[in-house]
Coordinates of C-alpha atoms in Angstrom, one line a residue:
Chain F
M1 CA 129.0 105.8 67.9
S2 CA 128.3 107.0 64.4
Q3 CA 125.8 104.3 64.0
S4 CA 123.8 105.3 67.0
T5 CA 123.9 109.0 66.0
A6 CA 122.6 107.9 62.7
T7 CA 119.7 106.0 64.3
R8 CA 118.9 109.0 66.5
T9 CA 118.9 111.6 63.7
R10 CA 117.0 109.4 61.3
P11 CA 114.3 111.7 59.9
P12 CA 110.7 111.2 61.1
A13 CA 110.5 108.7 63.9
P14 CA 110.3 105.2 62.3
P15 CA 107.2 103.2 62.9
P16 CA 107.7 100.9 65.8
P17 CA 108.5 97.3 64.5
A18 CA 105.4 95.1 64.9
S19 CA 107.3 92.8 67.2
P20 CA 110.6 94.0 68.5
G21 CA 112.0 90.5 68.7
S22 CA 110.9 89.2 65.3
R23 CA 114.4 89.6 63.8
R24 CA 115.9 87.2 66.2
P25 CA 115.4 83.5 66.4
V26 CA 112.1 82.4 68.0
W27 CA 113.2 79.7 70.4
P28 CA 115.4 81.7 72.8
R29 CA 112.7 84.2 73.0
R30 CA 110.1 81.6 73.9
L31 CA 112.5 80.2 76.5
W32 CA 112.9 83.6 77.9
L33 CA 109.2 84.2 78.2
A34 CA 108.8 80.7 79.8
T35 CA 111.3 81.8 82.4
C36 CA 109.4 84.9 83.0
Y37 CA 106.3 82.9 83.7
A38 CA 108.2 80.4 85.8
I39 CA 109.3 83.2 88.1
L40 CA 106.2 85.4 88.0
V41 CA 103.5 82.9 88.6
P42 CA 104.8 81.1 91.7
G43 CA 105.8 84.5 93.0
A44 CA 102.3 85.8 92.5
I45 CA 100.9 82.7 94.3
L46 CA 103.1 83.4 97.3
F47 CA 102.1 87.0 97.3
V48 CA 98.4 86.2 97.3
A49 CA 98.6 83.2 99.7
P50 CA 98.3 85.2 103.0
F51 CA 95.4 87.0 101.5
A52 CA 93.7 83.8 100.2
W53 CA 94.1 82.2 103.6
L54 CA 92.5 85.2 105.2
V55 CA 89.4 85.0 103.0
S56 CA 89.2 81.2 103.5
A57 CA 89.6 81.4 107.3
S58 CA 86.8 84.0 107.5
F59 CA 84.4 81.4 106.3
Q60 CA 85.6 78.7 108.7
H61 CA 84.4 77.6 112.1
M62 CA 86.7 78.5 115.0
G63 CA 87.9 74.9 115.3
D64 CA 88.7 74.6 111.6
I65 CA 90.9 77.6 111.7
F66 CA 93.1 75.8 114.2
S67 CA 93.1 72.5 112.2
W68 CA 96.4 71.0 111.2
P69 CA 97.0 70.7 108.3
P70 CA 95.4 74.0 107.5
Q71 CA 92.3 74.0 105.3
W72 CA 92.6 76.2 102.2
I73 CA 89.1 75.4 101.1
P74 CA 86.7 75.4 104.1
K75 CA 85.2 71.9 104.6
N76 CA 82.2 73.3 106.4
P77 CA 81.8 76.8 105.2
T78 CA 80.0 79.1 107.6
L79 CA 79.1 82.8 108.0
D80 CA 79.4 82.6 111.8
G81 CA 82.5 84.7 111.7
Y82 CA 80.7 87.5 109.9
R83 CA 77.6 87.1 112.0
G84 CA 79.6 87.1 115.2
F85 CA 81.6 90.1 114.2
F86 CA 78.6 92.2 113.4
G87 CA 76.7 90.8 116.4
I88 CA 73.9 89.3 114.3
G89 CA 71.8 86.4 115.4
E90 CA 72.9 83.5 117.6
A91 CA 76.6 83.6 116.8
G92 CA 76.6 87.2 117.6
E93 CA 75.3 86.7 121.2
H94 CA 78.3 84.5 122.0
A95 CA 80.8 87.0 120.8
Q96 CA 82.1 89.2 123.5
G97 CA 82.6 92.8 123.1
S98 CA 82.1 93.2 119.4
E99 CA 78.6 94.8 119.6
G100 CA 78.5 97.7 117.2
A101 CA 81.4 96.5 115.1
W102 CA 79.4 97.6 112.1
R103 CA 79.7 101.1 113.5
W104 CA 83.5 101.0 113.0
F105 CA 83.0 100.7 109.3
L106 CA 80.5 103.6 109.2
N107 CA 82.9 105.7 111.3
S108 CA 85.8 104.9 108.9
A109 CA 83.6 105.6 105.9
F110 CA 82.5 108.9 107.4
V111 CA 85.9 110.0 108.5
A112 CA 87.7 109.0 105.3
T113 CA 85.0 110.7 103.2
S114 CA 85.0 113.9 105.2
V115 CA 88.8 114.1 105.1
T116 CA 88.9 113.5 101.4
V117 CA 86.2 116.1 100.5
L118 CA 87.7 118.8 102.8
Q119 CA 91.2 118.1 101.6
L120 CA 90.3 118.2 97.9
F121 CA 88.5 121.5 98.4
F122 CA 91.0 123.2 100.6
N123 CA 94.0 121.9 98.8
A124 CA 92.6 122.9 95.4
L125 CA 91.8 126.4 96.7
A126 CA 95.3 126.9 98.1
A127 CA 96.9 125.3 95.0
Y128 CA 95.0 127.6 92.7
T129 CA 96.0 130.6 94.7
F130 CA 99.7 129.6 94.7
A131 CA 99.7 128.7 91.0
K132 CA 97.6 131.5 89.4
R133 CA 97.4 134.5 91.8
R134 CA 99.8 137.2 92.5
F135 CA 99.9 138.7 96.0
P136 CA 102.4 139.9 98.5
G137 CA 104.0 137.0 100.5
R138 CA 103.0 134.3 98.1
D139 CA 106.3 132.7 97.6
I140 CA 107.2 132.8 101.3
I141 CA 104.0 131.1 102.3
F142 CA 104.4 128.5 99.7
L143 CA 108.0 127.8 100.7
L144 CA 106.8 127.4 104.3
F145 CA 104.2 124.9 103.1
L146 CA 106.8 123.0 101.2
A147 CA 109.3 122.9 104.1
T148 CA 106.7 121.3 106.4
M149 CA 106.4 118.3 104.0
M150 CA 109.7 117.2 105.6
V151 CA 108.3 117.2 109.1
P152 CA 107.4 113.7 110.2
P153 CA 103.9 113.5 111.7
Q154 CA 105.3 112.0 114.9
V155 CA 106.8 115.4 115.8
T156 CA 103.4 117.1 115.8
L157 CA 101.6 114.1 117.3
I158 CA 102.1 115.0 120.9
P159 CA 101.5 118.8 120.7
N160 CA 98.4 118.2 118.6
Y161 CA 97.1 115.8 121.2
L162 CA 97.5 118.5 123.8
V163 CA 95.9 121.1 121.4
L164 CA 92.9 119.0 120.8
K165 CA 92.5 118.4 124.5
H166 CA 92.3 122.1 125.1
I167 CA 90.0 123.3 122.3
P168 CA 87.7 125.8 124.1
F169 CA 83.9 125.1 124.5
F170 CA 84.1 121.5 123.3
G171 CA 83.9 118.3 125.2
G172 CA 83.2 120.1 128.5
N173 CA 86.0 122.6 128.2
D174 CA 85.6 126.2 129.4
A175 CA 86.5 129.3 127.4
L176 CA 90.2 128.8 128.3
G177 CA 90.1 125.2 127.2
N178 CA 90.3 123.6 130.6
G179 CA 88.2 121.1 132.4
G180 CA 87.2 118.6 129.7
H181 CA 88.6 116.5 126.9
G182 CA 88.1 119.0 124.1
W183 CA 88.2 117.4 120.7
L184 CA 89.7 114.2 122.0
D185 CA 87.5 111.2 121.4
S186 CA 85.5 113.1 118.8
Y187 CA 85.1 113.1 115.0
W188 CA 86.4 116.7 115.0
G189 CA 89.7 115.5 116.3
L190 CA 89.9 112.7 113.7
I191 CA 89.0 114.9 110.8
L192 CA 90.2 118.5 111.1
P193 CA 93.9 118.0 111.6
G194 CA 93.9 116.2 108.2
A195 CA 91.8 118.8 106.4
V196 CA 94.8 120.2 104.5
S197 CA 97.9 118.5 103.1
A198 CA 101.0 120.2 102.0
F199 CA 101.9 117.4 99.6
G200 CA 98.4 117.5 98.0
I201 CA 98.7 121.3 97.6
F202 CA 102.1 120.8 95.9
L203 CA 100.9 118.2 93.5
L204 CA 97.8 120.2 92.5
R205 CA 99.8 123.4 92.1
Q206 CA 102.2 121.7 89.7
Y207 CA 99.2 120.5 87.7
M208 CA 97.5 123.9 87.7
M209 CA 100.6 125.6 86.5
S210 CA 100.0 124.0 83.1
I211 CA 96.5 125.7 82.7
P212 CA 97.0 128.7 80.3
D213 CA 96.3 132.1 81.9
E214 CA 94.4 133.2 78.8
L215 CA 91.6 130.8 79.8
L216 CA 91.2 132.3 83.2
D217 CA 91.4 135.9 81.8
A218 CA 88.7 135.1 79.3
A219 CA 86.4 134.0 82.1
R220 CA 87.3 137.1 84.1
I221 CA 86.4 139.3 81.2
D222 CA 83.1 137.5 80.9
G223 CA 82.5 138.8 84.4
A224 CA 83.3 135.8 86.5
G225 CA 84.4 136.4 90.0
E226 CA 87.5 134.7 91.4
F227 CA 85.6 131.9 93.1
R228 CA 83.6 131.3 89.9
V229 CA 86.8 131.1 87.8
F230 CA 88.2 128.6 90.3
W231 CA 85.0 126.5 90.5
R232 CA 83.9 126.6 86.9
V233 CA 87.1 126.7 85.0
V234 CA 90.1 125.5 87.0
L235 CA 88.5 122.6 88.9
P236 CA 87.0 120.8 85.9
L237 CA 90.4 121.0 84.1
C238 CA 92.0 119.4 87.1
T239 CA 89.8 116.3 87.3
P240 CA 92.6 113.8 86.6
A241 CA 94.9 115.2 89.3
L242 CA 92.0 115.6 91.7
A243 CA 90.9 112.0 91.2
A244 CA 94.4 110.7 91.8
T245 CA 94.9 112.7 95.0
A246 CA 91.3 111.8 96.1
I247 CA 92.1 108.1 95.9
F248 CA 95.3 108.4 97.9
T249 CA 93.7 110.6 100.6
F250 CA 90.8 108.2 101.0
T251 CA 92.9 105.1 101.3
Y252 CA 95.3 106.9 103.7
A253 CA 92.5 108.1 105.9
W254 CA 90.8 104.7 105.8
E255 CA 94.0 102.9 106.9
D256 CA 95.3 105.5 109.3
F257 CA 96.1 103.9 112.7
L258 CA 98.3 105.8 115.0
W259 CA 96.2 109.0 115.1
P260 CA 92.9 107.3 115.8
L261 CA 94.7 105.1 118.4
I262 CA 95.7 108.2 120.3
V263 CA 92.6 110.4 119.8
I264 CA 89.8 107.9 120.2
S265 CA 89.0 106.1 123.4
S266 CA 85.3 105.1 123.3
S267 CA 84.5 102.0 121.2
D268 CA 81.5 103.6 119.4
K269 CA 83.9 106.0 117.7
F270 CA 86.6 103.5 116.7
T271 CA 87.6 103.4 113.0
A272 CA 87.9 100.0 111.4
P273 CA 91.7 99.5 111.7
L274 CA 91.6 100.7 115.3
G275 CA 88.7 98.4 116.2
L276 CA 90.4 95.4 114.6
A277 CA 93.7 96.0 116.2
L278 CA 92.3 96.4 119.7
F279 CA 90.1 93.4 119.0
V280 CA 93.4 91.4 118.6
V281 CA 94.7 92.7 121.8
K282 CA 91.6 92.2 123.9
N283 CA 89.7 89.3 122.3
R284 CA 92.5 86.9 121.7
T285 CA 90.4 83.9 121.2
S286 CA 87.9 84.9 118.5
W287 CA 90.1 84.5 115.4
N288 CA 87.2 83.7 113.2
L289 CA 85.4 87.0 114.0
L290 CA 88.7 88.8 113.5
M291 CA 89.3 87.3 110.1
A292 CA 85.8 88.1 109.0
G293 CA 86.2 91.7 110.2
S294 CA 89.6 91.9 108.4
V295 CA 88.0 90.9 105.1
V296 CA 85.3 93.5 105.5
A297 CA 87.9 96.2 106.2
T298 CA 89.9 95.2 103.1
L299 CA 87.0 94.9 100.7
P300 CA 86.4 98.6 100.1
M301 CA 90.1 99.1 99.3
I302 CA 90.2 96.3 96.8
V303 CA 87.0 97.4 95.1
A304 CA 88.3 101.0 95.0
F305 CA 91.5 99.7 93.5
L306 CA 89.9 97.5 90.9
V307 CA 87.5 100.3 89.8
F308 CA 90.0 103.1 89.7
Q309 CA 93.1 100.9 88.9
R310 CA 94.2 103.1 86.0
R311 CA 93.9 106.4 88.0
F312 CA 95.5 104.7 91.0
I313 CA 98.6 103.8 89.0
Q314 CA 98.6 107.1 87.2
G315 CA 98.6 108.8 90.5
I316 CA 101.5 106.8 91.8
S317 CA 103.6 107.5 88.8
M318 CA 102.6 111.1 88.9
S319 CA 103.8 111.5 92.4
G320 CA 106.8 109.4 91.6
L321 CA 108.0 111.5 88.8
K322 CA 107.3 114.9 90.2
G323 CA 107.8 114.2 93.9
Chain S
M1 CA 92.6 145.4 95.3
W2 CA 89.6 143.2 96.1
R3 CA 91.1 140.5 93.9
E4 CA 94.2 140.6 95.9
R5 CA 92.4 140.3 99.2
S6 CA 90.3 137.4 97.9
A7 CA 93.6 135.5 97.4
Y8 CA 94.1 135.6 101.1
A9 CA 90.5 134.5 101.6
F10 CA 91.2 131.5 99.4
L11 CA 94.3 130.6 101.4
A12 CA 92.6 131.1 104.8
P13 CA 91.2 127.7 105.5
G14 CA 94.4 126.0 104.6
L15 CA 96.5 128.5 106.5
I16 CA 94.5 128.2 109.7
V17 CA 94.6 124.4 109.8
F18 CA 98.2 124.5 108.9
S19 CA 99.2 127.2 111.4
V20 CA 97.5 125.4 114.2
F21 CA 98.3 121.8 113.5
T22 CA 101.8 122.2 112.0
V23 CA 103.5 125.5 112.7
F24 CA 102.1 126.0 116.2
A25 CA 102.5 122.3 117.0
L26 CA 106.2 122.3 116.0
L27 CA 106.9 125.3 118.2
F28 CA 104.9 123.8 121.0
A29 CA 106.7 120.5 120.8
F30 CA 110.0 122.4 121.0
Y31 CA 108.8 124.2 124.1
L32 CA 107.7 120.9 125.6
T33 CA 111.3 119.5 125.2
F34 CA 112.4 121.8 128.0
R35 CA 109.7 120.8 130.5
E36 CA 108.7 117.8 132.5
W37 CA 105.2 117.6 131.2
N38 CA 103.1 114.8 132.7
I39 CA 99.4 115.2 131.7
L40 CA 98.3 113.7 135.0
E41 CA 100.3 116.1 137.1
P42 CA 99.3 119.8 137.5
E43 CA 102.9 120.9 137.8
K44 CA 104.9 121.2 134.6
P45 CA 108.3 122.3 135.7
F46 CA 111.0 123.8 133.5
V47 CA 113.9 121.3 133.4
G48 CA 116.3 123.0 131.0
L49 CA 118.3 120.5 128.9
E50 CA 117.6 117.5 131.2
N51 CA 115.4 115.8 128.6
Y52 CA 118.1 116.1 126.0
R53 CA 120.7 114.7 128.5
D54 CA 118.4 111.8 129.3
M55 CA 117.9 111.1 125.6
V56 CA 121.6 110.9 124.9
Q57 CA 122.1 108.5 127.8
D58 CA 119.0 106.4 127.2
E59 CA 120.0 102.8 126.5
D60 CA 116.5 101.9 125.3
F61 CA 116.3 104.8 122.9
R62 CA 119.7 103.7 121.5
R63 CA 118.3 100.2 121.1
S64 CA 115.2 101.6 119.3
I65 CA 117.5 103.5 116.9
I66 CA 119.4 100.3 116.1
N67 CA 116.1 98.4 115.6
T68 CA 114.8 101.1 113.3
A69 CA 118.1 101.1 111.3
Y70 CA 117.9 97.3 111.1
F71 CA 114.3 97.4 109.9
T72 CA 115.0 100.2 107.4
G73 CA 118.3 98.6 106.1
A74 CA 116.6 95.3 105.5
S75 CA 113.1 96.2 104.3
V76 CA 113.8 99.1 102.0
P77 CA 116.5 97.6 99.7
L78 CA 114.7 94.2 99.7
G79 CA 111.3 95.7 98.7
M80 CA 112.9 97.9 96.0
A81 CA 115.0 95.0 94.5
I82 CA 112.0 92.6 94.4
G83 CA 109.8 95.4 93.0
L84 CA 112.4 96.1 90.3
G85 CA 112.7 92.4 89.4
V86 CA 108.9 91.9 89.2
A87 CA 108.6 95.2 87.1
L88 CA 111.3 94.0 84.7
L89 CA 109.6 90.7 84.2
L90 CA 106.2 92.3 83.9
N91 CA 107.5 94.7 81.3
Q92 CA 108.0 91.8 78.9
P93 CA 105.3 91.2 76.3
I94 CA 103.7 88.4 78.2
R95 CA 100.0 87.4 78.4
G96 CA 98.1 88.0 81.7
R97 CA 100.2 91.0 82.6
G98 CA 97.3 93.0 84.0
L99 CA 96.2 90.1 86.2
L100 CA 99.8 89.4 87.5
R101 CA 100.3 93.1 88.2
T102 CA 97.0 93.2 90.2
L103 CA 98.0 90.1 92.2
Y104 CA 101.4 91.6 93.2
F105 CA 99.7 94.9 94.1
L106 CA 97.0 93.3 96.3
P107 CA 99.2 93.4 99.5
T108 CA 99.8 97.1 99.0
V109 CA 96.0 98.0 98.9
T110 CA 95.3 95.8 102.0
P111 CA 95.0 98.0 105.1
F112 CA 98.2 97.7 107.1
V113 CA 96.4 96.6 110.3
V114 CA 94.8 93.7 108.4
S115 CA 98.1 92.6 106.9
A116 CA 99.7 92.7 110.4
I117 CA 96.8 90.6 111.8
V118 CA 97.0 88.0 109.1
W119 CA 100.8 87.7 109.3
K120 CA 100.6 87.5 113.1
W121 CA 98.5 84.4 112.5
L122 CA 100.8 83.0 109.8
Y123 CA 103.7 83.3 112.3
N124 CA 101.7 81.6 115.1
G125 CA 103.9 79.0 116.9
D126 CA 101.3 76.3 117.2
F127 CA 99.0 76.7 114.2
G128 CA 100.8 79.1 111.8
L129 CA 101.2 78.3 108.2
F130 CA 104.9 79.1 108.2
N131 CA 105.6 76.4 110.7
F132 CA 103.4 73.9 108.9
Y133 CA 105.1 74.2 105.6
L134 CA 108.6 74.5 107.0
L135 CA 108.0 71.4 109.1
K136 CA 106.5 69.6 106.1
T137 CA 109.4 70.3 103.9
H138 CA 111.8 69.4 106.8
L139 CA 113.5 72.7 106.6
I140 CA 113.0 73.0 110.4
S141 CA 112.7 70.1 112.8
E142 CA 110.5 71.7 115.5
P143 CA 108.1 74.6 115.4
L144 CA 109.5 78.1 115.8
V145 CA 107.9 80.9 117.9
W146 CA 108.7 83.5 115.3
L147 CA 107.4 86.7 117.0
S148 CA 108.6 85.7 120.5
N149 CA 112.1 84.7 119.4
K150 CA 114.8 87.4 120.1
N151 CA 116.5 86.8 116.8
L152 CA 113.5 86.0 114.6
A153 CA 111.0 88.7 115.6
M154 CA 112.6 91.5 113.6
P155 CA 113.2 89.5 110.4
A156 CA 109.6 88.3 110.6
V157 CA 108.3 91.9 110.8
V158 CA 110.7 92.8 107.9
L159 CA 109.4 90.0 105.7
M160 CA 105.8 91.1 106.3
S161 CA 106.7 94.7 105.5
V162 CA 108.5 93.7 102.3
W163 CA 105.5 91.7 101.2
A164 CA 103.3 94.8 101.7
S165 CA 105.7 97.2 99.9
V166 CA 106.8 95.4 96.8
G167 CA 103.6 96.4 94.9
F168 CA 104.4 100.1 95.3
S169 CA 107.9 99.9 94.0
M170 CA 106.8 97.6 91.2
V171 CA 104.2 100.1 90.0
V172 CA 106.7 103.0 90.2
Y173 CA 109.4 101.1 88.3
L174 CA 106.9 99.8 85.7
A175 CA 105.8 103.4 84.9
A176 CA 109.5 104.4 84.6
L177 CA 110.3 101.4 82.4
Q178 CA 107.5 102.2 80.0
A179 CA 108.8 105.7 79.7
V180 CA 112.3 104.6 78.5
P181 CA 112.4 105.4 74.8
E182 CA 112.8 102.2 72.6
Q183 CA 115.4 104.0 70.5
L184 CA 117.9 103.9 73.3
Y185 CA 117.8 100.2 73.4
E186 CA 117.8 100.1 69.6
S187 CA 121.0 102.1 69.4
A188 CA 122.6 100.2 72.3
R189 CA 121.9 97.0 70.4
L190 CA 123.4 98.4 67.3
D191 CA 126.5 99.3 69.3
G192 CA 126.7 95.7 70.2
A193 CA 125.5 95.8 73.8
G194 CA 124.2 92.5 75.1
P195 CA 121.2 92.1 77.4
W196 CA 123.2 92.7 80.6
A197 CA 125.0 95.7 79.2
R198 CA 121.7 97.2 78.0
F199 CA 120.3 96.7 81.5
R200 CA 123.4 98.1 83.2
Y201 CA 124.0 101.1 80.9
V202 CA 120.5 102.0 79.6
T203 CA 117.8 100.7 81.9
L204 CA 119.4 101.4 85.3
P205 CA 120.5 105.0 84.6
M206 CA 117.0 105.7 83.2
L207 CA 115.4 104.4 86.4
A208 CA 117.7 106.4 88.7
P209 CA 115.0 109.1 89.5
S210 CA 112.5 106.4 90.5
T211 CA 115.1 104.7 92.6
L212 CA 115.9 107.9 94.4
F213 CA 112.2 108.5 94.9
L214 CA 111.6 105.0 96.3
A215 CA 114.7 105.1 98.5
V216 CA 113.7 108.5 100.0
M217 CA 110.1 107.6 100.5
G218 CA 111.0 104.1 101.8
I219 CA 113.4 105.4 104.4
I220 CA 111.0 108.1 105.5
G221 CA 108.2 105.6 105.8
S222 CA 110.2 102.9 107.6
F223 CA 111.7 105.4 110.1
Q224 CA 108.1 105.8 111.1
V225 CA 107.1 102.1 111.3
F226 CA 104.5 101.6 114.0
T227 CA 101.4 99.6 113.1
Q228 CA 103.1 96.3 112.5
I229 CA 105.0 96.6 115.7
Y230 CA 101.9 97.5 117.7
V231 CA 99.8 94.6 116.3
M232 CA 102.4 91.9 115.9
T233 CA 105.0 92.2 118.7
G234 CA 104.2 95.1 121.0
G235 CA 107.9 96.0 120.9
G236 CA 109.0 92.6 122.3
P237 CA 110.7 90.3 122.9
V238 CA 112.9 92.2 125.2
N239 CA 112.7 95.4 123.2
R240 CA 114.1 93.7 120.1
T241 CA 111.4 95.2 117.9
T242 CA 110.8 98.5 119.7
T243 CA 111.3 101.0 116.9
M244 CA 111.7 104.8 117.5
V245 CA 108.1 105.7 116.9
Y246 CA 106.9 102.9 119.1
Y247 CA 109.2 104.0 121.8
I248 CA 108.0 107.6 121.4
Y249 CA 104.4 106.3 121.6
E250 CA 105.1 104.5 124.8
A251 CA 106.9 107.4 126.4
A252 CA 103.9 109.7 125.6
F253 CA 100.9 107.5 126.0
K254 CA 101.9 104.8 128.4
F255 CA 104.1 106.9 130.7
Y256 CA 102.5 110.2 129.9
D257 CA 105.8 111.9 129.8
M258 CA 105.0 114.4 127.0
G259 CA 108.2 116.5 127.5
Y260 CA 110.5 113.6 127.1
A261 CA 108.5 112.1 124.2
S262 CA 108.7 115.4 122.4
T263 CA 112.4 115.4 122.8
L264 CA 112.6 111.9 121.3
A265 CA 110.4 113.0 118.4
Y266 CA 112.7 115.9 117.7
G267 CA 115.6 113.4 117.7
L268 CA 113.7 111.4 115.1
F269 CA 113.2 114.5 113.0
V270 CA 116.8 115.4 113.0
L271 CA 117.9 111.9 112.1
L272 CA 115.5 111.9 109.2
L273 CA 116.7 115.3 108.0
V274 CA 120.3 114.3 108.1
F275 CA 119.5 111.0 106.3
T276 CA 117.5 112.7 103.5
A277 CA 120.1 115.4 102.9
F278 CA 122.9 112.8 102.8
Q279 CA 120.9 110.8 100.3
L280 CA 120.2 113.7 98.0
R281 CA 123.8 114.7 98.1
L282 CA 125.0 111.2 97.4
Y283 CA 122.6 111.1 94.5
R284 CA 123.7 114.3 93.0
K285 CA 127.3 113.2 93.1
A286 CA 126.5 109.9 91.4
D287 CA 124.6 111.8 88.8
L288 CA 127.8 113.7 87.7

């Protein structure tokens, strides 16, 4: 006990030892590291295997995918899967029902980008107001927002479906919202319900609390209006938090499945996950096309992860420690 | 005065979306639970508590709760334990850490639909890789139909979900491990604590907040499992993988019974609330 207190109260923090294990014998340490590798490397191979097989299968002919033993390296590599999936050239003509598959990716990109941009802007506006403004009802409204973080989206799924169906003046509806399909089967229905997120507001608010008020007051004294203060002073200071939430929002919107499944019915508005999943259900035979489509749907996520890896992990630990 | 009003203007877009799609939706769903609401029928009669009575007596709903509990109980602890193990090993001063971390994280960034499709193929009874390697190593003597076997379908879905979730727990645990001050280990060592004691009395307690976070998020997430089920099994065989959300989805969008489906959704909500409250309390007690 006295020893540990002594260590803790030792005046200025000691420089970290160059290598923490250097005082101990070298061999057990090497053995330990070897054990680490012996577990980690085979584990990593198992984790990547399904993925590697997906990529490999996407370059195989239909018959080769079914070959036994499975081919890890395609013997006759081909782009037929990709051509067929996107309906290009000869292979595309034989593929049933996948015309316009490229549209699914455009749809996904459009929807995910719109949701991300809207959410960042609206979340930040609300977060700023909760963090830095004083007005009657602030705490109650904020509490309400927080409370709804507990509500599972499945509870609001059904009423929201009905709400979208009865949006007036859209999709053939009259002023009372009857007669047509409203925002169902439209981009509006995919994007707008996701335009604000209570969790995003909460994270950004926590971050904005740390911005000193003096900074905002200085800008106000210089004659900046409230929006200008927000846009020019607060937002730039929040870049790390904004980036982290943007990445999550985008990946979440890109992967979302249940909501598009319910809202969208015509194939030219499918998002990529929806298109792929229904492809499995309807087009049971064309596994090579499906594998190619799956690779294309995964690629943006992997590229985004590799490019923003640090922010990605920062974001996870940020939500992990404060959530 | 103007400044105060502008605060409401800033909140307006958020408040509007939120009031319509969350607050109104919640109230509307509650209203629906007292009606028989088939979107194909013009009549939406008031039925009192009938939906609730049906829910309590519904064998299939009970089955879906059991399935969901099975899925949650198996996939959440497994994913967390493996994630912790990988994080502990990756926290050692080894070369190639960044690469290994990326490899373990790949399944987590793969869109769920894609993972489900690939695993559905891996589990294929005739051509799947699982059967191939298990037959080759003589662990099984004849091919198994994983996703159509009553007893294997759920474990198969669990395994796939664990694969997809390990990366997330690993990253959370790694961040927490790197935040443990080195002095704590130092002083424990001086007190004569061996590696196991250091892990048990220093590392684990310091990781407790992350563990709670992962458990709560994991349980909330797996109570809502849907995509894997839809793509891989369609709820079968004989309802063995019909989870609560899948059952709600079927009630609402296959049988168009919006009133009953809303009642089930509220049932899910209440279960989740009870679970989370229970967990937080358990945690607070353990902390003392």
